[in-house]
CSV table of N, CA and C in Angstrom, one decimal:
chain,number,residue,atom,x,y,z
A,1,UNK,N,-35.0,7.5,135.8
A,1,UNK,CA,-34.3,7.8,136.9
A,1,UNK,C,-32.6,8.3,136.2
A,2,UNK,N,-31.6,7.4,136.0
A,2,UNK,CA,-30.7,7.1,135.1
A,2,UNK,C,-30.5,8.4,134.1
A,3,UNK,N,-31.7,8.6,132.9
A,3,UNK,CA,-31.7,9.4,132.5
A,3,UNK,C,-31.7,10.7,132.9
A,4,UNK,N,-32.7,10.7,133.5
A,4,UNK,CA,-32.8,12.2,134.6
A,4,UNK,C,-31.7,12.6,134.8
A,5,UNK,N,-30.6,11.9,136.0
A,5,UNK,CA,-29.3,12.9,135.9
A,5,UNK,C,-28.2,12.5,134.9
A,6,UNK,N,-28.3,11.7,133.6
A,6,UNK,CA,-27.6,12.0,133.0
A,6,UNK,C,-27.8,13.7,132.3
A,7,UNK,N,-29.2,14.3,131.9
A,7,UNK,CA,-29.3,15.3,131.5
A,7,UNK,C,-28.5,16.5,132.7
A,8,UNK,N,-28.5,16.3,134.0
A,8,UNK,CA,-28.2,16.8,135.1
A,8,UNK,C,-27.2,16.7,134.6
A,9,UNK,N,-26.1,16.0,134.6
A,9,UNK,CA,-24.5,15.8,134.5
A,9,UNK,C,-24.5,16.7,133.3
A,10,UNK,N,-25.3,16.5,131.7
A,10,UNK,CA,-25.3,16.9,130.3
A,10,UNK,C,-25.3,18.1,131.1
A,11,UNK,N,-26.1,19.3,131.5
A,11,UNK,CA,-25.9,20.8,132.3
A,11,UNK,C,-25.3,21.2,132.6
A,12,UNK,N,-24.8,20.8,133.5
A,12,UNK,CA,-23.4,20.6,134.5
A,12,UNK,C,-21.8,21.0,134.1
A,13,UNK,N,-21.7,20.3,132.5
A,13,UNK,CA,-20.8,20.4,131.7
A,13,UNK,C,-21.1,21.2,131.0
A,14,UNK,N,-22.6,21.8,130.5
A,14,UNK,CA,-22.9,22.8,129.5
A,14,UNK,C,-22.4,24.1,130.7
A,15,UNK,N,-22.8,24.0,131.8
A,15,UNK,CA,-22.4,25.4,132.7
A,15,UNK,C,-20.6,26.0,132.6
A,16,UNK,N,-20.3,24.9,132.8
A,16,UNK,CA,-19.1,24.5,132.9
A,16,UNK,C,-17.6,25.4,131.5
A,17,UNK,N,-18.6,25.0,130.9
A,17,UNK,CA,-18.5,25.5,129.0
A,17,UNK,C,-18.6,27.3,129.3
A,18,UNK,N,-20.2,27.2,129.7
A,18,UNK,CA,-20.6,28.9,129.5
A,18,UNK,C,-20.0,29.2,130.1
A,19,UNK,N,-19.7,28.3,132.2
A,19,UNK,CA,-18.5,29.9,132.6
A,19,UNK,C,-17.1,30.2,132.2
A,20,UNK,N,-16.7,29.8,130.9
A,20,UNK,CA,-15.0,30.0,130.5
A,20,UNK,C,-15.2,30.4,129.2
A,21,UNK,N,-16.8,30.8,129.0
A,21,UNK,CA,-17.2,31.6,127.6
A,21,UNK,C,-16.4,33.2,128.3
A,22,UNK,N,-15.9,33.4,127.2
A,22,UNK,CA,-15.5,35.1,128.2
A,22,UNK,C,-16.2,36.7,127.6
A,23,UNK,N,-17.8,35.7,126.6
A,23,UNK,CA,-18.9,37.1,126.9
A,23,UNK,C,-19.5,36.4,128.3
A,24,UNK,N,-19.5,35.5,129.0
A,24,UNK,CA,-20.4,35.1,130.0
A,24,UNK,C,-19.0,35.8,131.0
A,25,UNK,N,-18.0,35.8,131.4
A,25,UNK,CA,-17.3,36.0,132.3
A,25,UNK,C,-17.4,37.4,132.2
A,26,UNK,N,-17.7,38.4,130.9
A,26,UNK,CA,-17.2,39.8,131.7
A,26,UNK,C,-19.3,40.3,131.4
A,27,UNK,N,-20.0,39.4,131.9
A,27,UNK,CA,-21.6,39.9,131.2
A,27,UNK,C,-22.1,39.2,133.6
A,28,UNK,N,-22.0,40.1,133.7
A,28,UNK,CA,-21.5,39.7,135.8
A,28,UNK,C,-23.1,39.6,136.1
A,29,UNK,N,-24.3,39.1,135.2
A,29,UNK,CA,-25.9,38.8,135.0
A,29,UNK,C,-25.4,37.7,134.9
A,30,UNK,N,-25.1,37.0,134.1
A,30,UNK,CA,-25.1,35.9,133.1
A,30,UNK,C,-23.8,35.0,134.5
A,31,UNK,N,-22.5,35.3,134.3
A,31,UNK,CA,-21.8,34.4,135.3
A,31,UNK,C,-22.9,34.4,137.4
A,32,UNK,N,-23.5,35.3,137.0
A,32,UNK,CA,-23.7,35.1,138.8
A,32,UNK,C,-24.8,33.5,138.3
A,33,UNK,N,-25.8,34.2,136.9
A,33,UNK,CA,-26.8,32.9,137.0
A,33,UNK,C,-26.7,31.7,136.8
A,34,UNK,N,-25.3,31.9,136.0
A,34,UNK,CA,-25.0,30.6,135.4
A,34,UNK,C,-23.8,29.4,136.6
A,35,UNK,N,-23.2,30.8,137.7
A,35,UNK,CA,-22.6,30.3,138.4
A,35,UNK,C,-23.6,29.5,139.5
A,36,UNK,N,-24.6,29.9,140.3
A,36,UNK,CA,-25.8,29.7,141.1
A,36,UNK,C,-26.3,28.2,140.5
A,37,UNK,N,-26.8,28.3,139.0
A,37,UNK,CA,-26.8,27.0,138.2
A,37,UNK,C,-25.9,25.5,138.6
A,38,UNK,N,-24.5,26.0,138.6
A,38,UNK,CA,-23.8,25.4,138.6
A,38,UNK,C,-23.4,24.6,140.2
A,39,UNK,N,-23.5,26.0,141.1
A,39,UNK,CA,-23.7,25.5,142.3
A,39,UNK,C,-24.7,24.3,143.1
A,40,UNK,N,-26.1,24.7,142.9
A,40,UNK,CA,-26.9,24.0,142.4
A,40,UNK,C,-27.4,22.6,142.4
A,41,UNK,N,-26.2,22.3,141.2
A,41,UNK,CA,-26.2,20.6,140.8
A,41,UNK,C,-24.8,20.3,141.3
A,42,UNK,N,-24.1,21.0,141.8
A,42,UNK,CA,-22.9,20.3,141.8
A,42,UNK,C,-22.9,18.8,142.8
A,43,UNK,N,-23.6,18.9,143.6
A,43,UNK,CA,-22.9,18.1,144.5
A,43,UNK,C,-24.3,16.6,144.1
A,44,UNK,N,-24.8,16.9,143.4
A,44,UNK,CA,-25.9,15.8,142.8
A,44,UNK,C,-25.2,15.2,141.6
A,45,UNK,N,-23.9,16.1,140.6
A,45,UNK,CA,-23.5,15.4,139.3
A,45,UNK,C,-22.6,14.6,140.8
A,46,UNK,N,-21.8,15.3,141.5
A,46,UNK,CA,-20.8,14.5,141.9
A,46,UNK,C,-21.1,12.8,142.6
A,47,UNK,N,-22.3,13.2,143.3
A,47,UNK,CA,-23.1,12.0,143.6
A,47,UNK,C,-23.1,11.2,142.6
A,48,UNK,N,-23.5,11.6,141.2
A,48,UNK,CA,-24.2,10.6,140.6
A,48,UNK,C,-22.5,9.5,139.9
A,49,UNK,N,-21.9,10.9,140.1
A,49,UNK,CA,-20.6,10.7,138.7
A,49,UNK,C,-20.0,9.5,139.9
A,50,UNK,N,-19.7,8.9,141.5
A,50,UNK,CA,-19.1,8.8,142.5
A,50,UNK,C,-20.3,7.1,142.5
A,51,UNK,N,-21.3,6.9,142.1
A,51,UNK,CA,-22.9,6.4,141.6
A,51,UNK,C,-21.9,5.5,140.5
A,52,UNK,N,-21.4,6.0,139.5
A,52,UNK,CA,-21.1,5.4,138.1
A,52,UNK,C,-19.9,4.8,137.9
A,53,UNK,N,-19.1,5.5,139.3
A,53,UNK,CA,-17.4,5.0,139.0
A,53,UNK,C,-17.7,3.9,139.7
A,54,UNK,N,-18.3,3.6,141.0
A,54,UNK,CA,-18.3,2.1,141.5
A,54,UNK,C,-18.9,1.5,140.8
A,55,UNK,N,-20.1,1.4,139.9
A,55,UNK,CA,-20.6,0.9,139.5
A,55,UNK,C,-19.4,0.2,137.9
A,56,UNK,N,-19.0,0.5,137.9
A,56,UNK,CA,-18.2,0.9,136.9
A,56,UNK,C,-16.9,-0.4,137.3
A,57,UNK,N,-16.4,0.1,138.5
A,57,UNK,CA,-15.7,-1.2,139.7
A,57,UNK,C,-16.2,-2.1,139.7
A,58,UNK,N,-17.3,-2.7,139.9
A,58,UNK,CA,-18.3,-3.4,140.0
A,58,UNK,C,-18.0,-4.3,139.0
A,59,UNK,N,-18.7,-3.7,137.2
A,59,UNK,CA,-17.9,-4.8,136.3
A,59,UNK,C,-17.0,-5.2,136.3
A,60,UNK,N,-16.0,-4.7,136.4
A,60,UNK,CA,-14.4,-4.9,136.2
A,60,UNK,C,-14.7,-5.8,137.3
A,61,UNK,N,-15.0,-6.1,138.2
A,61,UNK,CA,-14.6,-7.0,139.8
A,61,UNK,C,-15.1,-8.1,139.0
A,62,UNK,N,-16.7,-8.2,138.3
A,62,UNK,CA,-17.1,-8.9,137.4
A,62,UNK,C,-16.4,-9.6,136.3
A,63,UNK,N,-16.0,-9.6,135.8
A,63,UNK,CA,-14.9,-9.9,135.2
A,63,UNK,C,-13.4,-9.7,135.5
A,64,UNK,N,-13.0,-9.8,136.2
A,64,UNK,CA,-12.1,-10.2,136.4
A,64,UNK,C,-12.6,-11.5,137.2
A,65,UNK,N,-13.3,-11.8,138.6
A,65,UNK,CA,-13.5,-12.8,138.8
A,65,UNK,C,-14.0,-14.6,137.5
A,66,UNK,N,-15.1,-13.2,136.8
A,66,UNK,CA,-15.1,-14.9,135.5
A,66,UNK,C,-13.5,-15.2,134.9
A,67,UNK,N,-12.5,-14.5,135.2
A,67,UNK,CA,-11.5,-14.8,134.8
A,67,UNK,C,-10.6,-15.4,134.9
A,68,UNK,N,-10.6,-15.5,136.7
A,68,UNK,CA,-9.3,-15.7,137.3
A,68,UNK,C,-9.6,-17.4,137.9
A,69,UNK,N,-9.0,-18.2,138.6
A,69,UNK,CA,-9.5,-19.6,138.6
A,69,UNK,C,-8.4,-19.4,140.3
A,70,UNK,N,-7.7,-18.3,140.9
A,70,UNK,CA,-6.9,-18.1,141.8
A,70,UNK,C,-8.0,-17.9,142.8
A,71,UNK,N,-8.3,-19.4,143.7
A,71,UNK,CA,-8.9,-18.8,145.5
A,71,UNK,C,-8.2,-17.1,145.9
A,72,UNK,N,-7.2,-17.4,146.1
A,72,UNK,CA,-6.5,-16.1,147.1
A,72,UNK,C,-7.2,-14.9,146.1
A,73,UNK,N,-7.1,-14.7,144.8
A,73,UNK,CA,-7.6,-13.8,144.6
A,73,UNK,C,-9.6,-13.8,144.0
A,74,UNK,N,-10.1,-14.5,143.4
A,74,UNK,CA,-11.5,-14.9,143.8
A,74,UNK,C,-11.5,-13.9,145.6
A,75,UNK,N,-11.4,-14.8,146.4
A,75,UNK,CA,-11.9,-13.8,147.6
A,75,UNK,C,-11.4,-13.0,147.7
A,76,UNK,N,-10.9,-11.8,147.8
A,76,UNK,CA,-9.8,-10.7,147.3
A,76,UNK,C,-10.8,-10.0,146.3
A,77,UNK,N,-11.6,-10.3,145.1
A,77,UNK,CA,-12.3,-9.8,144.7
A,77,UNK,C,-13.5,-9.8,145.5
A,78,UNK,N,-14.7,-11.4,146.0
A,78,UNK,CA,-15.1,-10.6,146.1
A,78,UNK,C,-15.1,-10.5,147.1
A,79,UNK,N,-14.5,-9.8,148.3
A,79,UNK,CA,-13.9,-9.4,149.0
A,79,UNK,C,-14.1,-7.5,149.2
A,80,UNK,N,-13.4,-7.2,148.0
A,80,UNK,CA,-14.0,-5.7,147.1
A,80,UNK,C,-15.3,-5.1,147.3
A,81,UNK,N,-16.2,-6.2,146.0
A,81,UNK,CA,-17.1,-6.2,145.3
A,81,UNK,C,-17.2,-5.9,146.8
A,82,UNK,N,-18.0,-6.6,147.3
A,82,UNK,CA,-19.5,-6.4,149.0
A,82,UNK,C,-18.8,-5.1,149.3
A,83,UNK,N,-16.9,-4.6,149.3
A,83,UNK,CA,-17.3,-3.3,150.3
A,83,UNK,C,-17.6,-1.9,149.5
A,84,UNK,N,-17.8,-2.2,148.3
A,84,UNK,CA,-18.0,-1.4,147.3
A,84,UNK,C,-19.4,-1.1,147.5
A,85,UNK,N,-20.3,-2.5,147.6
A,85,UNK,CA,-22.0,-2.8,147.2
A,85,UNK,C,-22.4,-2.3,148.3
A,86,UNK,N,-21.7,-2.2,149.7
A,86,UNK,CA,-21.7,-1.6,151.0
A,86,UNK,C,-22.1,-0.3,150.3
A,87,UNK,N,-21.3,0.6,149.8
A,87,UNK,CA,-21.3,2.0,149.9
A,87,UNK,C,-22.4,2.5,149.0
A,88,UNK,N,-23.2,2.0,148.3
A,88,UNK,CA,-24.0,1.9,147.1
A,88,UNK,C,-25.7,1.9,147.6
A,89,UNK,N,-26.5,2.9,147.1
A,89,UNK,CA,-27.4,2.9,147.7
A,89,UNK,C,-28.3,1.7,147.9
A,90,UNK,N,-29.2,1.2,148.3
A,90,UNK,CA,-30.2,0.0,148.5
A,90,UNK,C,-31.1,0.3,147.2
A,91,UNK,N,-30.8,-0.3,146.5
A,91,UNK,CA,-32.3,-0.1,145.8
A,91,UNK,C,-33.7,-1.2,145.4
């Protein structure tokens, strides 16, 4: 599933590049086609990027947890981790 989402994200980036290409900007058919495709992918890419950012945050928190012995910091990090996990879809 993530491989497919990576492909969608890559295509979205390609479309961003295409939409800034003067040849595409001057061709109304291509501009319309690529703009629509980009708009169709926008929500999926936004959700996927948000998901990846949250997973990265969790990894950072796990690393910080493994490096600290401070009880207050551990509690704060665990609380933050729980909040992030609650925002992620259940797998």
